[in-house]
């Protein structure tokens, strides 16, 4: 999880991931007699190991940075772009778009960007301008020639992430968010925090490995020295 967050810190619109811990089923400790074991009494509980419970995505807004590129868009507010991929419609906050060979607005390497009607957006030229609603105009014109669709979900936590890094979900509705043209939303990942978590995890792993090494040596001594006696 930490490695994935750090790898995608430069990916526009990336949302950081985190998880919660849980424990294996608690083991009851009973106090029993040396000979008469009929009166066992519970004296406490103990857990032996922590394990990841559930992965969460932090959907908080990332910083918006001006790029000056004509096909860069940043979403301000709750919403996603819709992308037509070979596997169906997927959603993303990455607004680093371009025009493909047929003049369709696309997210490079993923698919074509969809409008409010879930149809691809074809533009006659790259000399365009755009407004906060995602409408495209010719550079010197006032008639809209296309519009980017913005979609929102009642609960972002129901979204799943596919191997390409795009979101998959059902029940998308028109979003009330606005767009900033010639800008990109940066990842909302805290690099210092992720590095701290990585160092803490590495030290915990080293400590656990040392404990296992000592335990292995103890078992070996029991098997060789005590066993021979």
mmCIF file of C-alpha atoms in Angstrom:
data_model
loop_
_atom_site.group_PDB
_atom_site.id
_atom_site.type_symbol
_atom_site.label_atom_id
_atom_site.label_comp_id
_atom_site.label_asym_id
_atom_site.label_seq_id
_atom_site.Cartn_x
_atom_site.Cartn_y
_atom_site.Cartn_z
ATOM 1 C CA UNK A 1 0.000 0.000 0.000
ATOM 2 C CA UNK A 2 2.756 2.445 0.955
ATOM 3 C CA UNK A 3 4.806 1.569 -2.122
ATOM 4 C CA UNK A 4 1.752 2.090 -4.336
ATOM 5 C CA UNK A 5 1.069 5.508 -2.803
ATOM 6 C CA UNK A 6 4.665 6.612 -3.276
ATOM 7 C CA UNK A 7 4.799 5.295 -6.844
ATOM 8 C CA UNK A 8 1.694 7.297 -7.805
ATOM 9 C CA UNK A 9 2.580 10.535 -6.055
ATOM 10 C CA UNK A 10 3.132 12.165 -9.481
ATOM 11 C CA UNK A 11 -0.041 10.685 -11.030
ATOM 12 C CA UNK A 12 -2.663 13.440 -11.562
ATOM 13 C CA UNK A 13 -5.835 12.875 -9.559
ATOM 14 C CA UNK A 14 -4.471 9.868 -7.654
ATOM 15 C CA UNK A 15 -6.132 9.217 -4.302
ATOM 16 C CA UNK A 16 -4.060 7.791 -1.472
ATOM 17 C CA UNK A 17 -4.889 4.438 0.085
ATOM 18 C CA UNK A 18 -4.840 3.374 3.720
ATOM 19 C CA UNK A 19 -6.039 0.381 5.705
ATOM 20 C CA UNK A 20 -7.198 -0.632 9.150
ATOM 21 C CA UNK A 21 -5.779 -3.412 11.334
ATOM 22 C CA UNK A 22 -7.636 -6.284 12.866
ATOM 23 C CA UNK A 23 -6.511 -9.328 14.859
ATOM 24 C CA UNK A 24 -6.827 -13.027 14.503
ATOM 25 C CA UNK A 25 -9.493 -14.494 16.713
ATOM 26 C CA UNK A 26 -8.694 -13.805 20.361
ATOM 27 C CA UNK A 27 -7.323 -16.722 22.339
ATOM 28 C CA UNK A 28 -8.684 -17.229 25.831
ATOM 29 C CA UNK A 29 -6.225 -17.983 28.577
ATOM 30 C CA UNK A 30 -7.538 -20.220 31.305
ATOM 31 C CA UNK A 31 -6.067 -20.872 34.756
ATOM 32 C CA UNK A 32 -6.273 -24.537 35.453
ATOM 33 C CA UNK A 33 -5.191 -26.725 38.333
ATOM 34 C CA UNK A 34 -2.174 -29.002 38.257
ATOM 35 C CA UNK A 35 -4.240 -32.134 38.868
ATOM 36 C CA UNK A 36 -7.911 -31.157 39.034
ATOM 37 C CA UNK A 37 -8.686 -29.346 35.769
ATOM 38 C CA UNK A 38 -12.450 -29.243 36.205
ATOM 39 C CA UNK A 39 -12.555 -25.680 37.583
ATOM 40 C CA UNK A 40 -10.972 -23.777 34.697
ATOM 41 C CA UNK A 41 -11.303 -20.015 35.090
ATOM 42 C CA UNK A 42 -10.874 -17.387 32.395
ATOM 43 C CA UNK A 43 -8.233 -14.895 33.520
ATOM 44 C CA UNK A 44 -7.821 -12.753 30.398
ATOM 45 C CA UNK A 45 -7.532 -12.620 26.641
ATOM 46 C CA UNK A 46 -4.636 -12.344 24.232
ATOM 47 C CA UNK A 47 -4.143 -11.766 20.534
ATOM 48 C CA UNK A 48 -1.135 -13.139 18.736
ATOM 49 C CA UNK A 49 -0.930 -11.161 15.486
ATOM 50 C CA UNK A 50 -2.239 -8.116 13.597
ATOM 51 C CA UNK A 51 -3.507 -8.376 10.057
ATOM 52 C CA UNK A 52 -4.913 -5.912 7.487
ATOM 53 C CA UNK A 53 -8.681 -5.603 7.756
ATOM 54 C CA UNK A 54 -9.954 -3.314 5.004
ATOM 55 C CA UNK A 55 -8.442 -1.012 2.392
ATOM 56 C CA UNK A 56 -9.745 2.546 2.220
ATOM 57 C CA UNK A 57 -9.269 5.277 -0.386
ATOM 58 C CA UNK A 58 -8.909 8.894 0.723
ATOM 59 C CA UNK A 59 -11.093 10.912 -1.693
ATOM 60 C CA UNK A 60 -10.146 14.323 -0.314
ATOM 61 C CA UNK A 61 -9.359 17.025 -2.872
ATOM 62 C CA UNK A 62 -5.737 17.238 -3.981
ATOM 63 C CA UNK A 63 -3.874 20.462 -4.731
ATOM 64 C CA UNK A 64 -4.645 22.014 -8.129
ATOM 65 C CA UNK A 65 -1.654 23.099 -10.182
ATOM 66 C CA UNK A 66 -1.664 25.231 -13.314
ATOM 67 C CA UNK A 67 -0.027 23.537 -16.332
ATOM 68 C CA UNK A 68 -0.896 25.771 -19.292
ATOM 69 C CA UNK A 69 -1.759 22.699 -21.411
ATOM 70 C CA UNK A 70 -4.955 23.030 -23.502
ATOM 71 C CA UNK A 71 -6.295 19.575 -22.678
ATOM 72 C CA UNK A 72 -5.550 19.500 -18.953
ATOM 73 C CA UNK A 73 -8.528 19.707 -16.581
ATOM 74 C CA UNK A 74 -8.788 19.592 -12.796
ATOM 75 C CA UNK A 75 -12.024 18.742 -10.989
ATOM 76 C CA UNK A 76 -12.849 21.044 -8.094
ATOM 77 C CA UNK A 77 -15.342 19.234 -5.900
ATOM 78 C CA UNK A 78 -16.731 15.713 -5.809
ATOM 79 C CA UNK A 79 -16.790 14.088 -9.232
ATOM 80 C CA UNK A 80 -15.075 11.905 -11.803
ATOM 81 C CA UNK A 81 -14.362 11.839 -15.518
ATOM 82 C CA UNK A 82 -15.844 8.892 -17.426
ATOM 83 C CA UNK A 83 -13.542 6.901 -19.718
ATOM 84 C CA UNK A 84 -14.648 4.366 -22.338
ATOM 85 C CA UNK A 85 -12.212 1.460 -21.971
ATOM 86 C CA UNK A 86 -12.178 -2.005 -23.612
ATOM 87 C CA UNK A 87 -13.601 -3.354 -20.339
ATOM 88 C CA UNK A 88 -16.437 -0.824 -20.128
ATOM 89 C CA UNK A 89 -16.896 2.625 -18.601
ATOM 90 C CA UNK A 90 -14.399 3.482 -15.884
ATOM 91 C CA UNK A 91 -13.920 6.639 -13.832
ATOM 92 C CA UNK A 92 -10.923 8.769 -12.907
ATOM 93 C CA UNK A 93 -9.833 12.126 -11.477
ATOM 94 C CA UNK A 94 -6.889 12.259 -13.881
ATOM 95 C CA UNK A 95 -7.596 15.088 -16.322
ATOM 96 C CA UNK A 96 -4.399 14.895 -18.378
ATOM 97 C CA UNK A 97 -6.168 14.451 -21.732
ATOM 98 C CA UNK A 98 -5.097 14.544 -25.371
ATOM 99 C CA UNK A 99 -6.594 14.084 -28.845
ATOM 100 C CA UNK A 100 -6.252 10.699 -30.537
ATOM 101 C CA UNK A 101 -5.660 10.210 -34.275
ATOM 102 C CA UNK A 102 -9.374 10.549 -35.025
ATOM 103 C CA UNK A 103 -9.780 13.757 -33.049
ATOM 104 C CA UNK A 104 -11.452 12.208 -29.991
ATOM 105 C CA UNK A 105 -10.590 13.459 -26.522
ATOM 106 C CA UNK A 106 -8.857 10.626 -24.701
ATOM 107 C CA UNK A 107 -6.916 9.679 -21.591
ATOM 108 C CA UNK A 108 -3.670 8.315 -23.095
ATOM 109 C CA UNK A 109 -3.296 4.581 -22.647
ATOM 110 C CA UNK A 110 -6.821 4.169 -21.218
ATOM 111 C CA UNK A 111 -9.610 5.223 -23.589
ATOM 112 C CA UNK A 112 -11.831 8.022 -24.829
ATOM 113 C CA UNK A 113 -13.345 10.628 -22.531
ATOM 114 C CA UNK A 114 -17.148 10.646 -22.422
ATOM 115 C CA UNK A 115 -19.574 13.543 -22.388
ATOM 116 C CA UNK A 116 -22.691 13.940 -20.218
ATOM 117 C CA UNK A 117 -24.541 11.615 -22.639
ATOM 118 C CA UNK A 118 -21.869 8.894 -22.256
ATOM 119 C CA UNK A 119 -20.709 9.462 -25.825
ATOM 120 C CA UNK A 120 -17.097 10.122 -26.912
ATOM 121 C CA UNK A 121 -16.136 13.753 -27.518
ATOM 122 C CA UNK A 122 -14.786 14.554 -30.986
ATOM 123 C CA UNK A 123 -13.192 17.931 -31.601
ATOM 124 C CA UNK A 124 -12.385 19.390 -35.063
ATOM 125 C CA UNK A 125 -9.189 21.098 -33.893
ATOM 126 C CA UNK A 126 -6.880 21.502 -30.937
ATOM 127 C CA UNK A 127 -7.305 25.278 -31.026
ATOM 128 C CA UNK A 128 -9.986 25.384 -28.371
ATOM 129 C CA UNK A 129 -10.940 26.976 -25.082
ATOM 130 C CA UNK A 130 -13.086 25.623 -22.249
ATOM 131 C CA UNK A 131 -15.195 26.901 -19.361
ATOM 132 C CA UNK A 132 -15.799 25.683 -15.804
ATOM 133 C CA UNK A 133 -18.698 23.480 -16.954
ATOM 134 C CA UNK A 134 -16.455 21.542 -19.336
ATOM 135 C CA UNK A 135 -17.872 23.096 -22.511
ATOM 136 C CA UNK A 136 -15.515 23.331 -25.470
ATOM 137 C CA UNK A 137 -15.472 26.282 -27.850
ATOM 138 C CA UNK A 138 -13.394 27.133 -30.883
ATOM 139 C CA UNK A 139 -10.644 29.500 -29.847
ATOM 140 C CA UNK A 140 -12.460 32.512 -31.317
ATOM 141 C CA UNK A 141 -16.014 31.144 -31.164
ATOM 142 C CA UNK A 142 -18.933 31.274 -28.769
ATOM 143 C CA UNK A 143 -20.818 28.121 -29.807
ATOM 144 C CA UNK A 144 -20.165 24.987 -27.743
ATOM 145 C CA UNK A 145 -18.746 22.128 -29.811
ATOM 146 C CA UNK A 146 -18.628 19.525 -27.034
ATOM 147 C CA UNK A 147 -18.695 19.011 -23.290
ATOM 148 C CA UNK A 148 -16.848 16.854 -20.802
ATOM 149 C CA UNK A 149 -19.078 14.749 -18.575
ATOM 150 C CA UNK A 150 -18.678 14.906 -14.804
ATOM 151 C CA UNK A 151 -20.158 12.126 -12.707
ATOM 152 C CA UNK A 152 -20.594 11.501 -8.988
ATOM 153 C CA UNK A 153 -21.658 8.581 -6.796
ATOM 154 C CA UNK A 154 -23.825 8.500 -3.707
ATOM 155 C CA UNK A 155 -21.050 6.613 -1.893
ATOM 156 C CA UNK A 156 -17.500 6.700 -3.226
ATOM 157 C CA UNK A 157 -16.584 3.809 -0.942
ATOM 158 C CA UNK A 158 -18.506 1.421 -3.197
ATOM 159 C CA UNK A 159 -16.025 2.071 -6.008
ATOM 160 C CA UNK A 160 -13.419 -0.564 -6.812
ATOM 161 C CA UNK A 161 -10.038 -0.015 -8.440
ATOM 162 C CA UNK A 162 -9.146 -2.083 -11.504
ATOM 163 C CA UNK A 163 -5.549 -3.029 -12.462
ATOM 164 C CA UNK A 164 -5.246 0.061 -14.700
ATOM 165 C CA UNK A 165 -5.819 2.355 -11.704
ATOM 166 C CA UNK A 166 -9.272 3.508 -12.867
ATOM 167 C CA UNK A 167 -12.397 3.266 -10.706
ATOM 168 C CA UNK A 168 -15.310 0.966 -11.448
ATOM 169 C CA UNK A 169 -18.752 1.665 -10.030
ATOM 170 C CA UNK A 170 -22.496 1.705 -10.637
ATOM 171 C CA UNK A 171 -25.103 4.418 -10.270
ATOM 172 C CA UNK A 172 -23.146 7.392 -11.631
ATOM 173 C CA UNK A 173 -25.108 10.645 -11.659
ATOM 174 C CA UNK A 174 -24.271 14.122 -13.049
ATOM 175 C CA UNK A 175 -21.884 15.906 -10.682
ATOM 176 C CA UNK A 176 -22.132 19.479 -9.466
ATOM 177 C CA UNK A 177 -18.366 19.952 -9.460
ATOM 178 C CA UNK A 178 -16.634 22.512 -11.649
ATOM 179 C CA UNK A 179 -13.552 22.275 -13.867
ATOM 180 C CA UNK A 180 -10.409 24.337 -13.968
ATOM 181 C CA UNK A 181 -8.972 24.493 -17.474
ATOM 182 C CA UNK A 182 -5.217 24.189 -18.089
ATOM 183 C CA UNK A 183 -4.654 22.687 -14.656
ATOM 184 C CA UNK A 184 -4.287 19.270 -13.022
ATOM 185 C CA UNK A 185 -5.210 17.942 -9.611
ATOM 186 C CA UNK A 186 -2.163 16.480 -7.930
ATOM 187 C CA UNK A 187 -2.168 13.309 -5.837
ATOM 188 C CA UNK A 188 -3.392 13.860 -2.283
ATOM 189 C CA UNK A 189 -0.550 11.730 -0.888
ATOM 190 C CA UNK A 190 1.662 13.063 1.906
ATOM 191 C CA UNK A 191 5.165 11.953 0.872
ATOM 192 C CA UNK A 192 6.712 12.586 4.307
ATOM 193 C CA UNK A 193 3.948 10.617 6.010
ATOM 194 C CA UNK A 194 4.343 7.703 3.590
ATOM 195 C CA UNK A 195 8.121 7.614 4.101
ATOM 196 C CA UNK A 196 7.615 7.597 7.875
ATOM 197 C CA UNK A 197 5.145 4.723 7.577
ATOM 198 C CA UNK A 198 7.531 2.801 5.346
ATOM 199 C CA UNK A 199 10.420 3.163 7.822
ATOM 200 C CA UNK A 200 8.178 2.113 10.717
ATOM 201 C CA UNK A 201 6.968 -0.932 8.796
ATOM 202 C CA UNK A 202 10.515 -1.890 7.850
ATOM 203 C CA UNK A 203 11.699 -1.681 11.455
ATOM 204 C CA UNK A 204 8.711 -3.733 12.651
ATOM 205 C CA UNK A 205 9.522 -6.349 10.031
ATOM 206 C CA UNK A 206 13.170 -6.460 11.114
ATOM 207 C CA UNK A 207 12.130 -6.834 14.758
ATOM 208 C CA UNK A 208 9.736 -9.660 13.904
ATOM 209 C CA UNK A 209 12.435 -11.391 11.860
ATOM 210 C CA UNK A 210 14.845 -11.165 14.816
ATOM 211 C CA UNK A 211 12.241 -12.656 17.176
ATOM 212 C CA UNK A 212 11.653 -15.548 14.770
ATOM 213 C CA UNK A 213 15.405 -16.118 14.535
ATOM 214 C CA UNK A 214 15.702 -16.317 18.334
ATOM 215 C CA UNK A 215 12.668 -18.615 18.545
ATOM 216 C CA UNK A 216 14.107 -20.860 15.830
ATOM 217 C CA UNK A 217 17.397 -21.067 17.739
ATOM 218 C CA UNK A 218 15.525 -21.973 20.927
ATOM 219 C CA UNK A 219 13.611 -24.763 19.222
ATOM 220 C CA UNK A 220 16.823 -26.069 17.684
ATOM 221 C CA UNK A 221 18.503 -26.125 21.104
ATOM 222 C CA UNK A 222 15.522 -27.955 22.611
ATOM 223 C CA UNK A 223 15.643 -30.543 19.853
ATOM 224 C CA UNK A 224 19.382 -31.128 20.038
ATOM 225 C CA UNK A 225 20.443 -30.582 23.674
ATOM 226 C CA UNK A 226 17.332 -31.275 25.747
ATOM 227 C CA UNK A 227 16.192 -34.036 23.427
ATOM 228 C CA UNK A 228 19.464 -35.911 23.831
ATOM 229 C CA UNK A 229 19.205 -35.778 27.634
#
